[in-house]
Coordinates of C-alpha atoms in Angstrom, one line a residue:
Chain A
M25 CA 62.0 1.3 -70.0
R26 CA 59.4 -0.7 -68.3
S27 CA 57.3 1.6 -66.8
K28 CA 56.5 0.7 -63.1
S29 CA 53.0 2.2 -62.9
A30 CA 51.6 0.2 -65.8
P31 CA 50.5 -2.5 -63.2
W32 CA 48.9 -0.3 -61.0
V33 CA 47.0 1.5 -64.2
L34 CA 45.5 -2.1 -65.3
M35 CA 44.4 -2.8 -62.1
A36 CA 43.1 0.1 -61.0
P37 CA 39.1 0.3 -62.3
F38 CA 39.1 -3.0 -60.5
L39 CA 40.4 -2.4 -57.4
L40 CA 38.2 1.0 -57.1
L41 CA 35.4 -1.3 -57.4
F42 CA 36.8 -4.1 -55.6
L43 CA 36.8 -1.5 -52.4
F44 CA 34.1 0.3 -53.0
T45 CA 31.6 -2.4 -53.4
M46 CA 33.2 -5.0 -51.7
V47 CA 35.5 -3.7 -48.9
L48 CA 33.9 -0.7 -48.0
P49 CA 30.6 -2.8 -47.5
I50 CA 32.0 -5.4 -45.5
I51 CA 33.6 -2.5 -43.2
I52 CA 30.6 -0.8 -42.7
A53 CA 28.8 -4.6 -41.9
I54 CA 31.3 -4.9 -39.2
V55 CA 30.8 -1.3 -37.8
Q56 CA 27.0 -1.4 -37.8
S57 CA 27.1 -5.2 -36.5
F58 CA 28.7 -3.6 -33.0
L59 CA 26.0 -0.8 -33.0
T60 CA 22.8 -0.6 -32.1
V61 CA 20.1 1.9 -32.5
Q62 CA 18.7 3.7 -29.5
R63 CA 15.3 5.4 -30.5
T64 CA 14.5 8.5 -27.5
G65 CA 10.7 9.2 -26.5
L66 CA 8.0 7.0 -26.1
V67 CA 7.4 5.8 -29.9
G68 CA 10.9 6.9 -30.9
E69 CA 9.5 10.4 -32.0
D70 CA 12.3 12.4 -30.7
G71 CA 14.9 10.6 -33.4
A72 CA 17.5 8.2 -32.6
V73 CA 21.2 7.4 -31.9
S74 CA 23.6 4.6 -32.4
R75 CA 25.7 3.5 -29.5
F76 CA 28.2 0.9 -29.3
A77 CA 26.9 -2.5 -28.3
G78 CA 29.8 -4.5 -28.1
L79 CA 28.6 -8.0 -28.7
E80 CA 25.0 -7.7 -27.7
N81 CA 23.7 -7.9 -31.3
Y82 CA 25.8 -11.0 -31.8
L83 CA 24.3 -12.7 -28.7
A84 CA 20.8 -11.6 -29.4
A85 CA 21.4 -13.2 -33.3
L86 CA 22.7 -16.5 -31.7
T87 CA 19.8 -16.7 -28.8
N88 CA 17.4 -15.7 -31.4
Q89 CA 15.6 -19.1 -31.5
N90 CA 14.2 -18.5 -35.2
F91 CA 17.8 -17.5 -36.5
T92 CA 19.5 -20.6 -34.8
D93 CA 16.8 -22.9 -36.2
S94 CA 17.1 -21.5 -39.6
I95 CA 21.0 -22.3 -39.6
L96 CA 20.1 -26.0 -38.2
R97 CA 17.8 -25.9 -41.1
M98 CA 20.5 -25.0 -43.8
L99 CA 22.9 -27.6 -42.1
A100 CA 20.5 -30.2 -42.5
F101 CA 19.8 -29.3 -45.6
G102 CA 23.0 -28.6 -46.8
V103 CA 23.8 -32.6 -45.5
V104 CA 21.5 -34.1 -47.7
Q105 CA 21.5 -31.9 -50.7
V106 CA 25.0 -31.2 -51.0
T107 CA 25.6 -34.8 -50.8
V108 CA 23.1 -36.1 -53.4
M109 CA 23.7 -33.3 -56.0
I110 CA 27.8 -34.2 -55.7
V111 CA 27.1 -37.6 -56.2
A112 CA 24.6 -37.3 -58.6
S113 CA 26.9 -34.8 -60.7
T114 CA 29.9 -37.5 -60.3
I115 CA 27.8 -40.5 -61.5
L116 CA 26.7 -38.3 -64.2
A117 CA 29.9 -36.9 -65.2
L118 CA 31.0 -40.8 -65.3
L119 CA 28.6 -42.1 -67.4
L120 CA 28.9 -39.2 -70.1
E121 CA 32.6 -39.9 -70.4
S122 CA 32.4 -43.5 -70.0
A123 CA 32.3 -45.4 -73.6
S124 CA 29.0 -46.7 -73.2
A125 CA 27.4 -43.2 -73.4
R126 CA 25.6 -42.3 -76.6
W127 CA 25.1 -38.4 -77.6
P128 CA 27.4 -37.1 -74.9
G129 CA 26.8 -33.8 -76.0
L130 CA 23.0 -33.6 -76.1
F131 CA 23.1 -35.2 -72.7
R132 CA 25.4 -32.6 -70.9
A133 CA 23.3 -29.6 -72.8
A134 CA 20.2 -30.7 -71.4
Y135 CA 21.7 -31.3 -68.0
F136 CA 23.7 -27.9 -67.8
L137 CA 20.3 -26.4 -69.1
P138 CA 19.2 -25.3 -65.8
Y139 CA 22.0 -23.4 -64.7
G140 CA 21.1 -20.6 -67.5
I141 CA 17.4 -20.3 -65.3
P142 CA 17.8 -17.7 -62.9
G143 CA 16.9 -19.3 -59.6
V144 CA 13.6 -17.1 -59.3
I145 CA 12.5 -18.1 -62.6
A146 CA 13.2 -21.9 -61.7
T147 CA 11.1 -21.5 -58.3
I148 CA 8.0 -20.1 -60.3
L149 CA 8.5 -23.0 -63.2
W150 CA 8.8 -25.5 -60.1
S151 CA 5.8 -24.1 -58.3
F152 CA 4.0 -25.3 -61.0
L153 CA 4.7 -28.5 -60.5
Y154 CA 4.3 -28.4 -56.6
V155 CA 0.7 -26.5 -56.5
P156 CA -2.3 -29.0 -56.7
G157 CA -5.0 -28.2 -59.5
L158 CA -2.1 -27.0 -61.6
S159 CA 0.8 -30.0 -61.3
P160 CA -0.1 -33.2 -63.1
I161 CA 2.8 -34.9 -60.7
V162 CA 0.2 -34.1 -57.7
D163 CA -2.6 -35.1 -59.3
A164 CA -0.9 -38.4 -60.8
L165 CA 0.3 -39.4 -57.6
G166 CA -3.5 -38.7 -56.2
W167 CA -5.0 -41.4 -58.4
V168 CA -2.3 -44.0 -57.2
G169 CA -3.2 -43.0 -53.6
I170 CA -0.6 -41.2 -52.4
D171 CA -1.2 -37.3 -51.2
V172 CA 1.7 -35.5 -51.0
D173 CA 1.5 -31.9 -50.4
F174 CA 5.0 -30.3 -51.5
L175 CA 4.5 -27.0 -50.0
G176 CA 3.6 -28.5 -46.7
P177 CA 5.8 -27.4 -43.8
N178 CA 7.6 -30.7 -43.3
M179 CA 7.8 -30.9 -47.3
V180 CA 8.5 -27.4 -48.3
L181 CA 12.9 -27.9 -47.4
W182 CA 13.1 -30.8 -49.5
S183 CA 11.1 -29.2 -52.5
I184 CA 13.4 -26.4 -52.0
A185 CA 16.0 -28.9 -52.1
N186 CA 14.8 -30.1 -55.3
I187 CA 14.8 -27.1 -57.0
V188 CA 18.6 -26.2 -56.0
T189 CA 19.2 -29.8 -57.1
W190 CA 18.1 -29.3 -60.5
T191 CA 19.7 -26.0 -61.1
Y192 CA 23.5 -26.9 -59.9
T193 CA 23.6 -30.5 -61.2
G194 CA 24.3 -30.2 -64.4
Y195 CA 26.9 -27.2 -63.7
N196 CA 28.8 -29.4 -61.1
M197 CA 29.2 -32.1 -63.4
L198 CA 30.4 -29.7 -66.2
I199 CA 33.6 -29.1 -63.6
I200 CA 34.1 -32.6 -62.9
I201 CA 34.0 -33.6 -66.6
A202 CA 36.2 -30.7 -67.4
Q203 CA 38.6 -32.9 -64.9
L204 CA 38.1 -36.0 -66.1
K205 CA 39.4 -34.7 -69.5
A206 CA 42.4 -34.2 -68.5
I207 CA 43.3 -37.3 -67.2
P208 CA 46.1 -38.4 -69.4
A209 CA 45.0 -41.6 -71.8
D210 CA 48.2 -43.4 -70.9
L211 CA 46.8 -43.9 -67.7
Y212 CA 43.7 -45.7 -69.1
E213 CA 46.0 -48.0 -71.2
A214 CA 48.3 -49.0 -68.3
A215 CA 45.0 -49.9 -66.0
K216 CA 44.1 -51.7 -68.9
I217 CA 47.2 -53.6 -69.7
D218 CA 47.3 -54.6 -65.6
G219 CA 43.8 -55.6 -66.3
A220 CA 41.6 -53.4 -64.2
G221 CA 37.6 -53.7 -65.2
P222 CA 35.9 -50.2 -65.5
L223 CA 34.9 -50.3 -61.5
R224 CA 38.5 -50.4 -60.9
V225 CA 39.4 -47.5 -63.3
V226 CA 36.8 -45.5 -61.4
T227 CA 37.9 -46.1 -57.8
S228 CA 41.6 -46.2 -58.7
I229 CA 41.9 -43.5 -61.1
Q230 CA 39.4 -41.3 -62.0
L231 CA 38.0 -40.7 -58.3
P232 CA 41.4 -39.9 -56.8
L233 CA 42.3 -37.8 -59.8
I234 CA 38.9 -35.8 -59.5
R235 CA 39.4 -35.0 -56.4
P236 CA 40.6 -31.1 -56.7
A237 CA 37.2 -30.7 -59.0
L238 CA 34.8 -32.5 -56.0
M239 CA 36.5 -30.0 -53.5
L240 CA 35.9 -26.9 -55.4
T241 CA 32.3 -28.0 -56.6
I242 CA 31.4 -29.0 -52.8
I243 CA 32.8 -25.9 -51.1
F244 CA 30.9 -23.5 -53.8
S245 CA 27.9 -25.8 -52.9
I246 CA 28.0 -25.0 -49.1
I247 CA 28.5 -21.1 -49.5
G248 CA 25.4 -21.7 -51.9
T249 CA 23.7 -23.4 -49.2
L250 CA 24.2 -20.6 -46.6
Q251 CA 23.4 -18.0 -49.0
L252 CA 20.0 -19.4 -49.8
F253 CA 17.4 -16.9 -50.5
A254 CA 15.7 -16.6 -53.6
E255 CA 13.9 -20.0 -53.6
P256 CA 12.8 -20.0 -50.3
Q257 CA 11.4 -15.8 -50.6
V258 CA 9.4 -16.7 -53.9
L259 CA 7.5 -19.9 -52.7
S260 CA 7.1 -18.4 -48.9
S261 CA 3.7 -17.0 -50.3
M262 CA 2.4 -20.2 -51.3
S263 CA 3.5 -22.3 -48.4
S264 CA 2.6 -21.9 -44.7
G265 CA 6.2 -23.5 -43.6
I266 CA 8.3 -20.9 -44.9
N267 CA 8.3 -17.9 -42.4
S268 CA 10.5 -14.5 -42.6
E269 CA 13.3 -16.0 -40.7
Y270 CA 13.2 -19.7 -42.5
T271 CA 17.1 -19.4 -43.9
P272 CA 19.8 -17.3 -42.2
N273 CA 19.5 -14.7 -45.2
L274 CA 16.0 -14.2 -45.2
S275 CA 16.8 -13.7 -41.5
A276 CA 19.3 -10.9 -42.4
Y277 CA 16.7 -9.5 -45.1
A278 CA 14.0 -9.5 -43.0
Y279 CA 15.9 -7.7 -40.1
A280 CA 17.4 -5.0 -42.4
F281 CA 14.0 -4.1 -44.3
Q282 CA 11.0 -5.5 -42.7
Y283 CA 12.3 -4.8 -39.2
N284 CA 14.6 -1.8 -39.0
D285 CA 17.3 -3.3 -37.1
L286 CA 20.5 -2.9 -39.0
G287 CA 22.7 -3.8 -36.5
M288 CA 20.8 -7.5 -36.1
A289 CA 20.9 -7.6 -39.5
S290 CA 24.5 -6.8 -40.0
A291 CA 25.8 -9.3 -37.3
E292 CA 23.8 -11.8 -38.7
A293 CA 25.4 -11.5 -42.0
V294 CA 28.9 -11.4 -40.4
I295 CA 27.6 -14.7 -38.8
I296 CA 26.7 -16.1 -42.0
A297 CA 29.8 -14.9 -43.9
L298 CA 31.9 -16.6 -40.9
A299 CA 30.4 -19.6 -41.2
A300 CA 31.0 -20.0 -44.8
F301 CA 34.6 -19.4 -44.3
I302 CA 34.7 -21.8 -41.7
L303 CA 33.0 -24.2 -43.5
S304 CA 35.0 -24.1 -46.8
A305 CA 38.4 -24.1 -44.4
A306 CA 37.1 -27.1 -42.9
A307 CA 36.4 -28.9 -46.2
L308 CA 40.0 -27.9 -47.7
G309 CA 41.4 -29.2 -44.8
I310 CA 39.7 -32.5 -45.4
S311 CA 40.8 -32.7 -48.6
N312 CA 44.2 -32.1 -47.8
R313 CA 44.3 -34.5 -45.4
L314 CA 42.8 -37.1 -47.5
G315 CA 45.3 -36.0 -50.2
R316 CA 48.1 -36.5 -47.7
K317 CA 46.9 -40.3 -47.2
S318 CA 46.5 -41.6 -50.4
Chain B
M3 CA 40.4 -15.0 -85.5
S4 CA 44.2 -15.3 -86.3
T5 CA 46.5 -18.4 -86.4
S6 CA 48.2 -17.2 -83.9
T7 CA 45.6 -17.2 -81.5
Q8 CA 44.6 -20.9 -82.8
T9 CA 47.8 -22.2 -82.4
Q10 CA 47.8 -20.6 -78.6
G11 CA 44.5 -22.1 -77.6
S12 CA 45.6 -25.4 -78.6
S13 CA 48.6 -25.4 -77.1
A14 CA 47.3 -23.5 -73.9
H15 CA 44.4 -26.5 -74.0
S16 CA 47.0 -29.5 -72.9
T17 CA 47.5 -27.4 -69.9
G18 CA 43.8 -27.1 -69.3
G19 CA 42.7 -24.6 -72.0
A20 CA 39.8 -23.8 -73.6
G21 CA 37.8 -23.3 -76.9
T22 CA 39.1 -22.0 -79.9
P23 CA 38.0 -23.6 -83.0
G24 CA 41.5 -25.3 -83.1
A25 CA 41.4 -26.5 -79.7
T26 CA 37.8 -28.0 -79.8
S27 CA 38.6 -30.2 -82.6
K28 CA 41.9 -31.1 -81.0
R29 CA 39.6 -32.4 -77.9
T30 CA 37.5 -34.4 -79.5
K31 CA 40.5 -36.4 -81.3
T32 CA 42.1 -36.8 -77.7
G33 CA 39.0 -37.5 -76.5
K34 CA 37.6 -40.1 -78.6
A35 CA 41.1 -41.9 -78.4
A36 CA 40.7 -42.0 -74.6
R37 CA 37.1 -43.4 -75.1
E38 CA 38.3 -45.6 -77.6
S39 CA 40.8 -47.0 -75.2
R40 CA 38.2 -47.8 -73.0
T41 CA 35.4 -48.9 -75.4
A42 CA 37.4 -52.8 -75.8
G43 CA 34.7 -54.7 -74.1
T44 CA 31.8 -52.9 -73.8
K45 CA 28.8 -55.1 -74.3
P46 CA 25.8 -53.7 -75.9
T47 CA 23.6 -54.1 -73.0
T48 CA 25.8 -51.7 -71.0
T49 CA 24.9 -49.0 -73.7
I50 CA 21.7 -49.7 -73.3
I51 CA 21.4 -49.8 -69.9
V52 CA 23.5 -46.2 -69.7
T53 CA 21.9 -44.5 -72.2
A54 CA 18.5 -45.7 -70.7
I55 CA 19.9 -44.0 -67.3
L56 CA 21.2 -41.0 -69.5
V57 CA 17.0 -40.2 -70.8
I58 CA 15.7 -40.5 -67.7
V59 CA 17.8 -38.4 -66.1
A60 CA 17.3 -35.8 -69.1
L61 CA 13.4 -36.3 -68.5
Y62 CA 14.1 -34.7 -64.8
F63 CA 15.7 -31.6 -66.4
L64 CA 13.5 -31.2 -68.9
V65 CA 10.2 -31.2 -67.4
P66 CA 9.6 -28.1 -65.9
V67 CA 10.5 -26.6 -69.2
Y68 CA 8.1 -29.1 -71.0
W69 CA 5.2 -28.1 -68.8
V70 CA 6.0 -24.7 -69.5
I71 CA 6.1 -24.8 -73.3
V72 CA 2.7 -27.1 -73.0
N73 CA 1.0 -24.7 -70.8
A74 CA 2.1 -21.5 -72.3
T75 CA -0.5 -22.4 -75.1
K76 CA -3.6 -23.0 -72.9
S77 CA -6.4 -21.0 -71.8
T78 CA -6.9 -19.9 -68.1
E79 CA -9.6 -22.3 -68.1
D80 CA -7.6 -25.3 -69.6
L81 CA -4.8 -24.2 -67.3
F82 CA -6.8 -26.0 -64.4
G83 CA -9.1 -27.9 -66.3
T84 CA -6.9 -30.3 -68.5
N85 CA -3.8 -32.5 -67.9
G86 CA -0.9 -30.4 -67.6
F87 CA 1.6 -32.9 -69.6
W88 CA -0.8 -32.5 -72.6
L89 CA -2.2 -29.8 -74.8
G90 CA -5.5 -28.3 -73.9
K91 CA -9.0 -28.0 -75.7
S92 CA -7.7 -24.4 -77.3
F93 CA -4.4 -23.8 -78.6
Q94 CA -3.8 -19.9 -77.9
L95 CA 0.2 -19.5 -77.5
F96 CA 0.2 -16.5 -80.0
S97 CA -2.4 -14.8 -78.1
N98 CA -0.9 -15.6 -74.4
L99 CA 2.5 -14.4 -75.8
G100 CA 0.7 -11.3 -77.1
D101 CA -1.2 -10.8 -73.7
V102 CA 2.5 -11.4 -72.0
L103 CA 4.2 -8.8 -74.3
T104 CA 1.5 -5.9 -74.0
A105 CA 0.0 -6.5 -70.5
N106 CA 0.9 -3.6 -67.8
G107 CA 1.6 -0.8 -70.6
G108 CA 4.5 -3.1 -71.9
A109 CA 6.3 -4.0 -68.8
F110 CA 7.7 -7.5 -70.2
P111 CA 9.5 -6.2 -72.9
R112 CA 10.9 -3.4 -71.1
W113 CA 12.2 -6.1 -68.2
A114 CA 13.9 -7.8 -71.0
L115 CA 15.7 -5.0 -71.7
N116 CA 16.7 -4.3 -68.0
S117 CA 17.7 -7.4 -68.1
L118 CA 19.8 -7.2 -71.3
L119 CA 21.3 -3.8 -69.7
Y120 CA 22.0 -5.0 -66.8
S121 CA 24.1 -8.3 -67.6
G122 CA 25.1 -6.9 -71.0
V123 CA 26.6 -3.7 -69.7
G124 CA 27.7 -5.4 -66.6
A125 CA 29.5 -8.5 -68.1
V126 CA 31.6 -6.4 -70.8
F127 CA 33.2 -3.6 -68.6
A128 CA 33.4 -6.6 -65.5
C129 CA 35.3 -8.7 -67.9
Y130 CA 37.3 -6.0 -69.2
F131 CA 38.2 -4.9 -65.8
A132 CA 38.8 -8.0 -64.6
V133 CA 41.3 -9.3 -67.8
A134 CA 43.3 -5.9 -67.1
A135 CA 44.0 -6.7 -63.3
G136 CA 44.7 -10.4 -64.0
Y137 CA 46.9 -9.8 -66.6
A138 CA 48.9 -7.2 -64.4
L139 CA 48.9 -9.8 -61.1
A140 CA 50.4 -12.5 -63.8
K141 CA 52.8 -10.5 -65.9
F142 CA 54.1 -7.7 -63.9
E143 CA 56.6 -8.5 -60.4
F144 CA 55.5 -5.3 -57.9
P145 CA 55.5 -5.6 -54.1
G146 CA 52.4 -6.5 -52.8
R147 CA 51.1 -8.3 -55.8
N148 CA 50.5 -11.6 -53.7
A149 CA 48.6 -10.1 -51.1
I150 CA 46.1 -8.3 -53.7
F151 CA 45.6 -11.5 -55.3
A152 CA 45.0 -13.3 -51.9
F153 CA 42.5 -10.0 -50.6
V154 CA 40.5 -10.9 -54.1
L155 CA 40.3 -14.5 -53.7
G156 CA 39.1 -14.1 -50.3
G157 CA 36.3 -11.6 -51.7
V158 CA 34.9 -15.0 -53.6
L159 CA 34.3 -16.5 -50.8
V160 CA 32.2 -13.6 -49.3
P161 CA 28.0 -14.3 -49.9
G162 CA 26.2 -11.6 -51.3
T163 CA 24.3 -11.1 -48.8
A164 CA 27.2 -9.6 -45.8
T165 CA 27.9 -6.9 -48.7
A166 CA 24.3 -5.8 -50.5
L167 CA 22.6 -4.5 -46.9
P168 CA 25.6 -2.5 -46.2
L169 CA 25.8 -1.6 -50.1
F170 CA 22.8 -0.5 -50.0
L171 CA 23.3 2.1 -47.1
V172 CA 26.3 3.7 -49.0
F173 CA 24.1 4.1 -52.2
S174 CA 21.4 5.6 -50.0
K175 CA 23.9 7.8 -48.6
I176 CA 24.6 9.3 -52.0
G177 CA 21.5 8.9 -53.7
L178 CA 21.8 5.9 -56.1
T179 CA 19.4 3.1 -54.5
N180 CA 16.3 2.6 -57.0
T181 CA 18.5 3.9 -60.1
Y182 CA 20.2 1.7 -62.9
W183 CA 23.5 2.9 -61.1
S184 CA 22.6 0.8 -57.8
V185 CA 22.3 -2.5 -59.9
L186 CA 25.0 -1.8 -62.3
I187 CA 28.0 -0.6 -60.3
P188 CA 28.4 -3.8 -58.2
S189 CA 28.0 -5.8 -61.6
L190 CA 31.3 -4.4 -62.8
L191 CA 33.0 -6.4 -60.3
S192 CA 34.0 -10.1 -60.9
P193 CA 36.8 -11.3 -58.6
F194 CA 36.3 -14.9 -60.3
G195 CA 36.8 -13.4 -63.4
L196 CA 40.2 -12.0 -62.2
F197 CA 41.4 -15.3 -60.8
L198 CA 40.7 -17.1 -64.2
A199 CA 42.3 -14.2 -66.3
R200 CA 45.5 -14.8 -64.1
I201 CA 45.8 -18.2 -64.3
Y202 CA 44.9 -18.1 -68.2
A203 CA 47.5 -14.9 -68.8
S204 CA 50.3 -16.8 -66.8
A205 CA 50.0 -20.1 -69.1
A206 CA 49.1 -18.5 -72.3
I207 CA 51.1 -15.1 -72.5
P208 CA 54.9 -15.8 -73.1
D209 CA 57.2 -13.1 -71.4
E210 CA 59.1 -13.2 -74.7
V211 CA 56.4 -11.5 -77.0
L212 CA 55.9 -9.0 -74.2
E213 CA 59.9 -8.1 -74.3
A214 CA 59.8 -8.0 -77.7
A215 CA 56.7 -5.6 -77.7
R216 CA 58.7 -3.4 -75.3
M217 CA 61.8 -3.5 -77.5
D218 CA 59.5 -2.2 -80.5
G219 CA 58.9 0.7 -78.1
A220 CA 55.2 -0.5 -77.5
S221 CA 53.7 1.1 -74.7
E222 CA 52.0 -1.0 -71.9
M223 CA 48.8 0.0 -72.6
R224 CA 49.0 -0.8 -76.1
I225 CA 50.8 -4.1 -75.2
F226 CA 47.9 -4.6 -73.3
H227 CA 45.0 -3.7 -75.8
T228 CA 46.2 -5.2 -79.0
I229 CA 48.4 -8.7 -78.1
V230 CA 47.2 -9.6 -74.5
L231 CA 43.6 -9.2 -75.1
R232 CA 44.0 -11.1 -78.3
Q233 CA 45.4 -14.0 -76.9
L234 CA 43.2 -14.0 -74.1
V235 CA 40.3 -14.6 -76.4
P236 CA 39.4 -17.9 -74.8
A237 CA 39.6 -16.8 -71.1
I238 CA 37.6 -13.4 -72.2
V239 CA 34.8 -15.5 -73.4
T240 CA 33.9 -17.5 -70.6
I241 CA 34.1 -14.5 -68.3
L242 CA 32.2 -12.7 -70.3
L243 CA 29.5 -15.9 -70.1
F244 CA 29.9 -16.3 -66.7
Q245 CA 29.4 -12.9 -65.6
F246 CA 26.7 -12.5 -68.3
V247 CA 24.8 -15.2 -66.7
A248 CA 25.6 -14.0 -62.8
I249 CA 23.8 -10.7 -63.4
W250 CA 21.2 -12.2 -65.4
N251 CA 20.3 -15.0 -62.5
N252 CA 20.7 -12.1 -59.5
Y253 CA 18.1 -11.7 -57.5
F254 CA 18.9 -10.2 -54.2
L255 CA 20.7 -7.6 -55.1
P256 CA 17.8 -5.8 -57.7
L257 CA 15.6 -6.6 -54.6
V258 CA 17.4 -5.0 -52.7
M259 CA 18.7 -1.8 -54.4
L260 CA 14.9 -1.3 -56.7
A261 CA 11.7 0.0 -55.8
D262 CA 10.4 1.4 -59.1
E263 CA 8.9 -1.3 -61.0
K264 CA 10.2 0.2 -64.3
L265 CA 13.8 -0.7 -63.3
Y266 CA 13.1 -4.1 -62.4
P267 CA 15.1 -7.1 -64.4
I268 CA 13.2 -10.2 -65.6
T269 CA 13.2 -11.8 -62.6
L270 CA 12.1 -9.3 -60.0
G271 CA 9.0 -8.3 -62.6
L272 CA 8.2 -11.7 -63.4
N273 CA 7.7 -12.8 -59.5
N274 CA 5.6 -9.6 -59.2
W275 CA 3.7 -10.8 -61.6
R276 CA 3.3 -14.4 -60.0
A277 CA 2.2 -12.8 -56.3
Q278 CA -0.5 -11.3 -58.3
T279 CA -1.9 -14.7 -59.0
D280 CA -3.9 -15.1 -55.9
R281 CA -6.1 -12.5 -56.4
L282 CA -6.1 -12.3 -59.7
P283 CA -6.0 -15.6 -61.9
E284 CA -5.0 -14.5 -65.4
F285 CA -2.3 -13.6 -63.8
Y286 CA -1.6 -17.1 -64.4
Q287 CA -1.4 -17.3 -68.0
L288 CA 1.1 -14.3 -68.0
T289 CA 3.2 -16.1 -65.5
V290 CA 3.2 -19.2 -67.6
G291 CA 4.2 -17.2 -71.2
G292 CA 6.6 -14.9 -69.5
A293 CA 8.4 -17.6 -68.1
L294 CA 8.5 -19.5 -71.3
L295 CA 10.1 -16.2 -72.9
S296 CA 12.4 -16.0 -70.5
V297 CA 13.8 -19.0 -70.7
I298 CA 13.9 -19.7 -74.3
P299 CA 16.5 -17.0 -75.1
L300 CA 18.7 -18.7 -72.4
A301 CA 18.1 -22.1 -73.2
I302 CA 19.1 -21.4 -77.0
L303 CA 22.5 -19.5 -75.5
I304 CA 23.5 -22.5 -73.0
I305 CA 22.8 -25.2 -76.4
V306 CA 24.7 -23.3 -78.5
L307 CA 27.5 -22.5 -76.5
Q308 CA 28.2 -25.2 -74.1
R309 CA 30.8 -26.9 -76.5
F310 CA 33.1 -23.7 -75.9
W311 CA 32.0 -22.9 -72.6
R312 CA 32.6 -26.4 -71.2
G313 CA 36.5 -25.7 -71.6
G314 CA 36.4 -22.6 -70.2
L315 CA 35.6 -24.3 -67.0
T316 CA 38.5 -26.1 -67.2
E317 CA 40.8 -23.1 -66.2
G318 CA 39.8 -21.8 -63.0
S319 CA 38.4 -25.1 -61.3
V320 CA 40.8 -28.0 -61.7
K321 CA 43.9 -26.0 -61.4
G322 CA 42.0 -24.1 -58.2

């Protein structure tokens, strides 16, 4: 009686979309990354032919100083920004869930608000606070004798980190709070009977039990870091420190739409995707190992 | 909302479910109990210190929004001439906002409607497709179901760029670039939504209910539309909101796909205005006013819905 086709009918629209907008583009990207376009004639006026290039594009991408610099830049960015953000999210979640917090709902909403603001708009908002002449912060720092150029070549990466932290801290905090709420109350009771102080409760009960939520937020943040695009792209017109290959994603975009080199753009996109996979898998592996030890 | 949904919601809540009114009140109760069990012995000084920290952090999260509200009331002259954290000499909020709405022949309202169209239509259909597929994966035994699920999960990890560039090539081959479809079609897919729907469906829909409906001779599609969708309301709301915000915030895809300013969502349009401030300072006032207008609706949405939303976050994340 149970129709065999029912699950397939239910899944059909999703699977068709998945194949068309996800699988097909990935296959094209991989194929494209092994091709190179050869233009014939002096300035390419006789048309262009694609030919198999093997790993040429990958080698070119990995030996392209700008691209490798952008990857190293994102690693430095990720190590600092993700750490700061996850630690901040965890502390805020613990504080809001602690008995001492007043009006937790109000604060939760305030911290989560930036998540609803698109990265581009967030960058525009913060750029108002970065630009000298517009920014009261730059003015105030100037009065006390500190000259900060938030958009200067050395500072701008951390100005971007600030925008990303501002946008996603509240979101990560909510994921952590959700898991804190799932901790059974009798565990707290037991800890109290055993005479555990608040700090002990945090280190022995809360932190170990929110590990899955922490892993999830870390992995999503790593993927997000590798994909950084809107913030540096918007700030690039205001800062001399940002070139068109400042992040891996900007680089892929530049190769596709400015330099018209799809092979290179695809190779870079594939490298970014692979890096995201490897880093996420590493994060999961570390988490599992820690889980087994404890 | 029917009583059955409410009970369902709160029973699912114990395993990490979300926000029907029933579930919310239950959560607050357990939350309070847990809180009280930790409250004993809390000193008033601790409360003051913790609250002070929370207030300072709140200032950080609100300062750009505060700046934009204050400065949307100023003239261009005051924007640069007066302190950014305080009102200027003139108060022209309404004429500024009027300018925002009429500049470029009403470009801003058009971008806002485009954003609403992409996010609204995209979220509704993406949610429907994801829930149907997630339910099928949770409640039917068929060969290949684990493989499909693993495959789709892998899709969550693939960066947007990796697909957006080749998708542009595909769309340009079939002549879809620079149309509404080029942004809408990729927005109809929500692997994360399928993930949430599958987890929620396996927890919230008892097999007995499905069997009983089949006994009564209901078709599978009828079962899905009348019974399953109703049981999955909390998951549906969560997926809808997530997908809505995800499309609303997307910048890369429309940037790659669209050339015609008339098709822009608000993100692209506003950035276009900002980019013109270098040459034309009056665009500063438009950008500030436009930023304010585009922040307000989502701010209200988030404040109203965050109670509801918070629960929904539990499912996918914590069980993952």
